[in-house]
mmCIF file of C-alpha atoms and ligand atoms in Angstrom:
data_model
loop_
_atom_site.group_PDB
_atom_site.id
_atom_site.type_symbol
_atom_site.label_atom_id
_atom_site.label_comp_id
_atom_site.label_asym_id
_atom_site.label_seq_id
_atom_site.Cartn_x
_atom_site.Cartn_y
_atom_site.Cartn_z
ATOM 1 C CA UNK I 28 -309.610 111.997 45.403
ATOM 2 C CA UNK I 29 -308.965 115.525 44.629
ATOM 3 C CA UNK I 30 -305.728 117.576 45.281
ATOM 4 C CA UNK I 31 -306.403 121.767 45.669
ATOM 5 C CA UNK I 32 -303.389 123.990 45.711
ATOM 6 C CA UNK I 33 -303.491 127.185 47.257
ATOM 7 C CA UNK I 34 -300.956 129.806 46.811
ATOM 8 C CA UNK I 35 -299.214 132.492 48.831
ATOM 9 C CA UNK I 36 -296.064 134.861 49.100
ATOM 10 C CA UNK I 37 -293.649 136.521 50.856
ATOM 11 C CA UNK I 38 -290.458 137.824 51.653
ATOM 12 C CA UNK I 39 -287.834 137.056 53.848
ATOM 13 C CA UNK I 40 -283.848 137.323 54.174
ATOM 14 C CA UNK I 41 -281.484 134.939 55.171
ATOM 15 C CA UNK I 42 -278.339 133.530 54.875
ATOM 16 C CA UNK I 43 -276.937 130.272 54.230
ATOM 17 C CA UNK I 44 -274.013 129.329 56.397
ATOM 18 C CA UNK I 45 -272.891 125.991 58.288
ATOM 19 C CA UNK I 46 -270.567 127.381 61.116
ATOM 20 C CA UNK I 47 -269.351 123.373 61.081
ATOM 21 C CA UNK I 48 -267.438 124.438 57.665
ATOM 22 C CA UNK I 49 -264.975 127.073 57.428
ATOM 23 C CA UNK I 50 -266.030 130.106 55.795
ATOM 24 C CA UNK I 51 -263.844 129.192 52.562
ATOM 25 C CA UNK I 52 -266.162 126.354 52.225
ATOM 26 C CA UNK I 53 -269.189 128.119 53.242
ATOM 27 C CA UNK I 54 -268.309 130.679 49.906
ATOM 28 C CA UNK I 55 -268.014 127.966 47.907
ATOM 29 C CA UNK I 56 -270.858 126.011 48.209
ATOM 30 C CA UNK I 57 -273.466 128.405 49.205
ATOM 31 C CA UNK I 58 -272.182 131.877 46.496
ATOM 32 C CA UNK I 59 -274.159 135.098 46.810
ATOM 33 C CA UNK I 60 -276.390 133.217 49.779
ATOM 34 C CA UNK I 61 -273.577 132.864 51.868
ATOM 35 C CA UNK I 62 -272.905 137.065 52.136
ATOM 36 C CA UNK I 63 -272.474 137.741 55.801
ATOM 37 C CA UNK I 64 -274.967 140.250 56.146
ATOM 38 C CA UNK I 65 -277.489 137.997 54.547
ATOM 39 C CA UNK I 66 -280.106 138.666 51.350
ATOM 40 C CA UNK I 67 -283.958 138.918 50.586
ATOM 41 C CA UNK I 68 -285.740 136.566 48.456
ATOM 42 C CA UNK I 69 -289.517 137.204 47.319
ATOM 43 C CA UNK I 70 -290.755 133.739 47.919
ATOM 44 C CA UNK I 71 -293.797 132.109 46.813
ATOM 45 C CA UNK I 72 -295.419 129.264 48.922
ATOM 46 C CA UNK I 73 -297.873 126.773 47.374
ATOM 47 C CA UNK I 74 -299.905 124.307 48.885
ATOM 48 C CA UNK I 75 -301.743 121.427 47.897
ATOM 49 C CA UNK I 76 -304.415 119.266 49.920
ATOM 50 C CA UNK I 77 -306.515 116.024 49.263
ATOM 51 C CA UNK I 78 -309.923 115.504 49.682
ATOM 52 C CA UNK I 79 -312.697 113.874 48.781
ATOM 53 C CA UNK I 80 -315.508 116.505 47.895
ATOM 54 C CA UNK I 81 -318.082 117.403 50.435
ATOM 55 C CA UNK I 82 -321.310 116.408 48.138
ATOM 56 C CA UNK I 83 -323.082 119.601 49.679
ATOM 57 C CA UNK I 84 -320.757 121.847 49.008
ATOM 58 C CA UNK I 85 -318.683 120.421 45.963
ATOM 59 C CA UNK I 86 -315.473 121.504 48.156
ATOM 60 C CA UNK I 87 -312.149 119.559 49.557
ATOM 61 C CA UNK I 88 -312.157 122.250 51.658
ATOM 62 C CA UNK I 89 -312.565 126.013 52.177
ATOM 63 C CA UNK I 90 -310.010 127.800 50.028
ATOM 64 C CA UNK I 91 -311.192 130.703 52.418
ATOM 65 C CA UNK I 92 -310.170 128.611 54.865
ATOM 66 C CA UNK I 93 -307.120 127.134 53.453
ATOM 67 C CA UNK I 94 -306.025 130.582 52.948
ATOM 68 C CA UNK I 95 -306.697 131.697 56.628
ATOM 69 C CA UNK I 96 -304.746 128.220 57.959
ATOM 70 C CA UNK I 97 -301.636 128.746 55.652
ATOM 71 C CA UNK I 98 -301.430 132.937 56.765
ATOM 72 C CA UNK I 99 -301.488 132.243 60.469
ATOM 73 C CA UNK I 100 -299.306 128.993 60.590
ATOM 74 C CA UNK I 101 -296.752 130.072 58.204
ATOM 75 C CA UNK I 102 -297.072 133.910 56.838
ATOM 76 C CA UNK I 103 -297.940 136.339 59.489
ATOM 77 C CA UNK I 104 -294.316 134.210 60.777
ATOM 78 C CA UNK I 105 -292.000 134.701 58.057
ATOM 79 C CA UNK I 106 -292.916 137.457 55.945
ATOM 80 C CA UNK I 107 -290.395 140.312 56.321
ATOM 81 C CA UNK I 108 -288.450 138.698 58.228
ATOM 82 C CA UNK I 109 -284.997 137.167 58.957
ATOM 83 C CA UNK I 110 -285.238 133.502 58.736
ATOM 84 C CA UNK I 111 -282.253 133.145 60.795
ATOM 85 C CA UNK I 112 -282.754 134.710 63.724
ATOM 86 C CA UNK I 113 -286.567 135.920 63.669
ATOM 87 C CA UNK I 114 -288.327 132.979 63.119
ATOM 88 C CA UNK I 115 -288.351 130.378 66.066
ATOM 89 C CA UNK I 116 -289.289 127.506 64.157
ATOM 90 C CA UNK I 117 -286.138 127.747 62.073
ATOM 91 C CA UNK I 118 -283.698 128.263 64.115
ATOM 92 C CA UNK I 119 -280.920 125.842 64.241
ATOM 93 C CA UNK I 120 -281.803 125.131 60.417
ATOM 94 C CA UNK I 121 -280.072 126.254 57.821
ATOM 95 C CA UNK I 122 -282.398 127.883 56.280
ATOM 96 C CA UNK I 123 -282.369 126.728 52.378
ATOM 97 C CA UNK I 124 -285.492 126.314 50.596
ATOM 98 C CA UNK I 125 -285.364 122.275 51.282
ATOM 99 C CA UNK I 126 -285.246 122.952 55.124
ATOM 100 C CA UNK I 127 -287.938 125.591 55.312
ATOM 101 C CA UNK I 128 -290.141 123.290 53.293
ATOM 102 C CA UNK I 129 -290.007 120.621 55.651
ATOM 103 C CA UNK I 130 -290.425 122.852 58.350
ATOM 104 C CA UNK I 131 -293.933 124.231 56.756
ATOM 105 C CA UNK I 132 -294.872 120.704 56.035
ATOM 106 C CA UNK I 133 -294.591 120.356 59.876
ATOM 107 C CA UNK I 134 -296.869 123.031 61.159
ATOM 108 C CA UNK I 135 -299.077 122.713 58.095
ATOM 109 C CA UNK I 136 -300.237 118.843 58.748
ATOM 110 C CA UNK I 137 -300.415 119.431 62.454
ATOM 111 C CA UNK I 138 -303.051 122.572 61.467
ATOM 112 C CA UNK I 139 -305.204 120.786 58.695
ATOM 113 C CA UNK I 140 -308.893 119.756 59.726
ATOM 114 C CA UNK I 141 -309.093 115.899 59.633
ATOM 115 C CA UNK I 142 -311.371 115.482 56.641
ATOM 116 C CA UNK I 143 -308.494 116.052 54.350
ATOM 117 C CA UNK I 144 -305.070 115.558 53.822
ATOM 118 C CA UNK I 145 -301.888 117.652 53.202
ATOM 119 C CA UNK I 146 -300.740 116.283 49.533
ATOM 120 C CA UNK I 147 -297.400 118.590 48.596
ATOM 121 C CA UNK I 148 -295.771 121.947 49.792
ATOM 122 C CA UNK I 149 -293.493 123.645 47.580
ATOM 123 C CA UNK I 150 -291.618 126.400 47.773
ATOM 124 C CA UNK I 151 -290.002 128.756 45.098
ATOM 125 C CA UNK I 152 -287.262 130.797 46.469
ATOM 126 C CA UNK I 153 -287.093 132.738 42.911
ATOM 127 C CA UNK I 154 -288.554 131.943 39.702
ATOM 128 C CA UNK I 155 -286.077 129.252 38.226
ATOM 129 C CA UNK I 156 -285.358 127.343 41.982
ATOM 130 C CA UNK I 157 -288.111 125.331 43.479
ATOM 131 C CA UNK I 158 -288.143 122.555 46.333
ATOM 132 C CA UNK I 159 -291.384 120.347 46.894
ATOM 133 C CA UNK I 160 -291.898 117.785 50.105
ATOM 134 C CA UNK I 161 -294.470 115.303 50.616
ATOM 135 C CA UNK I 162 -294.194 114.251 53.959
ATOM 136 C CA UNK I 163 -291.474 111.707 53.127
HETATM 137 NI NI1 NI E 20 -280.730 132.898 49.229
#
């Protein structure tokens, strides 16, 4: 088995905010990503798939293609935009990086071709904050 990672940015604003907690508590536990009007983050995506080699081509798969799957499933829908309102696959999520990266993990596995498998997504909100999900 080999794993491939592809990688990928963007940016996006949001804000985090439970309306189930008052907005004391909302301050409190979610800082600077609780400001009302919401923030940016330049976020950087990576994704990583199993395979076993294709002994004509040496490849898991495509990176070409990988590339192509992960900009129209998950890119061309969040870049530049507000992840709380914009994006229909979020909404109703609060959208922290441990949400959104089950929520790629979603559309991701349902895209893949069937020869090989989705391994790990993770998501860096910012250089020092990183979440990871592997389908369990
Ligand atoms: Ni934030």
């Amino acid at each position: 088995m080999v794993y491939i990672t592809r990688k990928a940015e963007f940016c996006a604003s949001h804000r985090l905010h439970n309306p189930k907690l008052s907005d004391d508590r909302n301050r409190a536990l979610y800082g600077p990503c609780n400001n009302p009007n919401g923030h940016g983050h330049n976020y950087t995506l990576e994704v990583t798939v199993r395979g076993i080699p294709d002994p004509q081509t040496g490849m898991v798969m495509n990176l070409q293609e990988l590339n192509r799957l992960i900009n129209r499933e998950i890119i061309d829908r969040v870049d530049h935009k507000n992840l709380n309102i914009d994006v229909d696959f979020l909404w109703g999520v609060i959208p922290t990086a441990e949400n959104i990266v089950m929520c790629f993990w979603q559309l991701l596995e349902k895209a893949l071709p069937p020869f090989c498998a989705l391994h790990e997504v993770r998501l860096w909100e910012n250089e020092h904050n990183m979440a990871f999900y592997r389908g369990s």
